[in-house]
mmCIF file of C-alpha atoms in Angstrom:
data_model
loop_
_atom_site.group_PDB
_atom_site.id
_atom_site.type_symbol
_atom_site.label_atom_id
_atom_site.label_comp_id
_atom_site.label_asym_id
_atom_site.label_seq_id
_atom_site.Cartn_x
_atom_site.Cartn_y
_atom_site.Cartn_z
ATOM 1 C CA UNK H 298 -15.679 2.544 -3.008
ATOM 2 C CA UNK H 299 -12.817 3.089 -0.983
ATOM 3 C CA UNK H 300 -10.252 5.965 -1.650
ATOM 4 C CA UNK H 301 -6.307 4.903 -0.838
ATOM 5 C CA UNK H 302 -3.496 7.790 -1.010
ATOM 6 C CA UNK H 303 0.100 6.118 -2.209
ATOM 7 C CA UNK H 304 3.469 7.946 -1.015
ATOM 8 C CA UNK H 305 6.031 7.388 -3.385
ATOM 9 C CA UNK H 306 9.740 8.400 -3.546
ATOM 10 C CA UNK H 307 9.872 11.697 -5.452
ATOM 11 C CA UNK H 308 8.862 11.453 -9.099
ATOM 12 C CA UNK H 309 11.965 12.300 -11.821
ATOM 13 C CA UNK H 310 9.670 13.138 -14.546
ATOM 14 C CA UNK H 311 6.228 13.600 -16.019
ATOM 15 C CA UNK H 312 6.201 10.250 -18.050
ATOM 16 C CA UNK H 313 5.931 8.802 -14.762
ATOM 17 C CA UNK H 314 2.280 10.358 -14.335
ATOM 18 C CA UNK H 315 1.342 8.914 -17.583
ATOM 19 C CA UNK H 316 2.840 5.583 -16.526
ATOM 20 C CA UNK H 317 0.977 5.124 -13.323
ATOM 21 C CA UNK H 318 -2.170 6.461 -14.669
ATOM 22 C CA UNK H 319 -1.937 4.147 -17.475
ATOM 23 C CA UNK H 320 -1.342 0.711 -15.796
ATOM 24 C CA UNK H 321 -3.806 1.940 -12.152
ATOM 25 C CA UNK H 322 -6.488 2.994 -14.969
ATOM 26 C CA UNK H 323 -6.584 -0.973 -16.250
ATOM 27 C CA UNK H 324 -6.158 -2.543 -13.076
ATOM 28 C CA UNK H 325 -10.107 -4.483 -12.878
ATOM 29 C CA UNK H 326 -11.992 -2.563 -9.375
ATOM 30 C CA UNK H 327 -9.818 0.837 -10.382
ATOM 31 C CA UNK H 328 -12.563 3.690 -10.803
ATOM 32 C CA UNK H 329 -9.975 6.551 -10.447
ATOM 33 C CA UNK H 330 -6.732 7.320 -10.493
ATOM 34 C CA UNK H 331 -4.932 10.809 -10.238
ATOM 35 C CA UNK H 332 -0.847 10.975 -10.007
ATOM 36 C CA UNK H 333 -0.056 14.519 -7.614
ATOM 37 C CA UNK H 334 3.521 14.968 -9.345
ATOM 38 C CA UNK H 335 4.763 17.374 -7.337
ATOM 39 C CA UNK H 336 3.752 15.847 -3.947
ATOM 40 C CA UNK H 337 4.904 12.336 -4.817
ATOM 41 C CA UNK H 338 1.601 10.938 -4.275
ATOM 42 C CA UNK H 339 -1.089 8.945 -6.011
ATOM 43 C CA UNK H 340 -4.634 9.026 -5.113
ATOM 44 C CA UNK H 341 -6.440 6.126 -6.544
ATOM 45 C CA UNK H 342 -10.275 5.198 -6.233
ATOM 46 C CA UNK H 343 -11.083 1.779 -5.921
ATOM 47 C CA UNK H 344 -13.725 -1.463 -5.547
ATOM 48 C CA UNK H 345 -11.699 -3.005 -2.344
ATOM 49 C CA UNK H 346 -14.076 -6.593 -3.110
ATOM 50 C CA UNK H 347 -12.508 -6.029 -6.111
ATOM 51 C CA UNK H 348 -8.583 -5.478 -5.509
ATOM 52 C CA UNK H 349 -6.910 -4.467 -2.313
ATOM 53 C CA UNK H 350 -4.853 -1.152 -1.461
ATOM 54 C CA UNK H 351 -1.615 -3.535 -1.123
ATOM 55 C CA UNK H 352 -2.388 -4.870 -4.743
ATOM 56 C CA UNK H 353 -2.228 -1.381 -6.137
ATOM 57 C CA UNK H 354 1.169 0.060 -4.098
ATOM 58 C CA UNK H 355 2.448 -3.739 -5.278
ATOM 59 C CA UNK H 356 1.293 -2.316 -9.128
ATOM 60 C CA UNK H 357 3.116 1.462 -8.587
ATOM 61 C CA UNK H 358 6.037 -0.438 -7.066
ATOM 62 C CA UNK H 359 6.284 -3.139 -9.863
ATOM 63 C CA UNK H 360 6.894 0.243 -12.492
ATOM 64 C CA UNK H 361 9.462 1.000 -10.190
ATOM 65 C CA UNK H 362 8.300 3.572 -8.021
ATOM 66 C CA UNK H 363 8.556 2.380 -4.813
ATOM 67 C CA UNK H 364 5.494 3.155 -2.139
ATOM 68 C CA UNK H 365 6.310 4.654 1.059
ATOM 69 C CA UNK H 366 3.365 4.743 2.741
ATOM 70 C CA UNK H 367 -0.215 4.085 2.326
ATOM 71 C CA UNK H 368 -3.563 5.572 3.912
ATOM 72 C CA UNK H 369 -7.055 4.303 3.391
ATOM 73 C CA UNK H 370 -10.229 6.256 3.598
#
């Protein structure tokens, strides 16, 4: 498992949490997924044989909210 950290452009509201979770949560390889509102990051934990970090900014970005920067660990 393999733990990637998404910066996003700042967040407008809390639906937006619920949103990512939501469509991270049924991505297939997605163990984890936890939206830091007030930082404007999401930290998601993942099966990288699975899917790959630029598959999941690609999903954040597809709900419109764009990814500024990603780091693996």
């Amino acid at each position: 498992m393999r733990t990637a950290r998404l910066t996003t452009e700042p967040f407008t509201c809390p639906s937006c949490v619920t949103k990512i979770e939501g469509a991270l949560g049924r991505t297939p390889g997605v163990e984890d997924v936890s939206v830091l509102f007030n930082s404007n990051k999401v930290k998601v934990t993942f099966d990288e044989d699975t899917v790959s970090a630029t598959e999941l900014a690609e999903v954040v970005t597809g709900l419109g909210y764009p990814v500024l920067a990603t780091k693996v660990a």
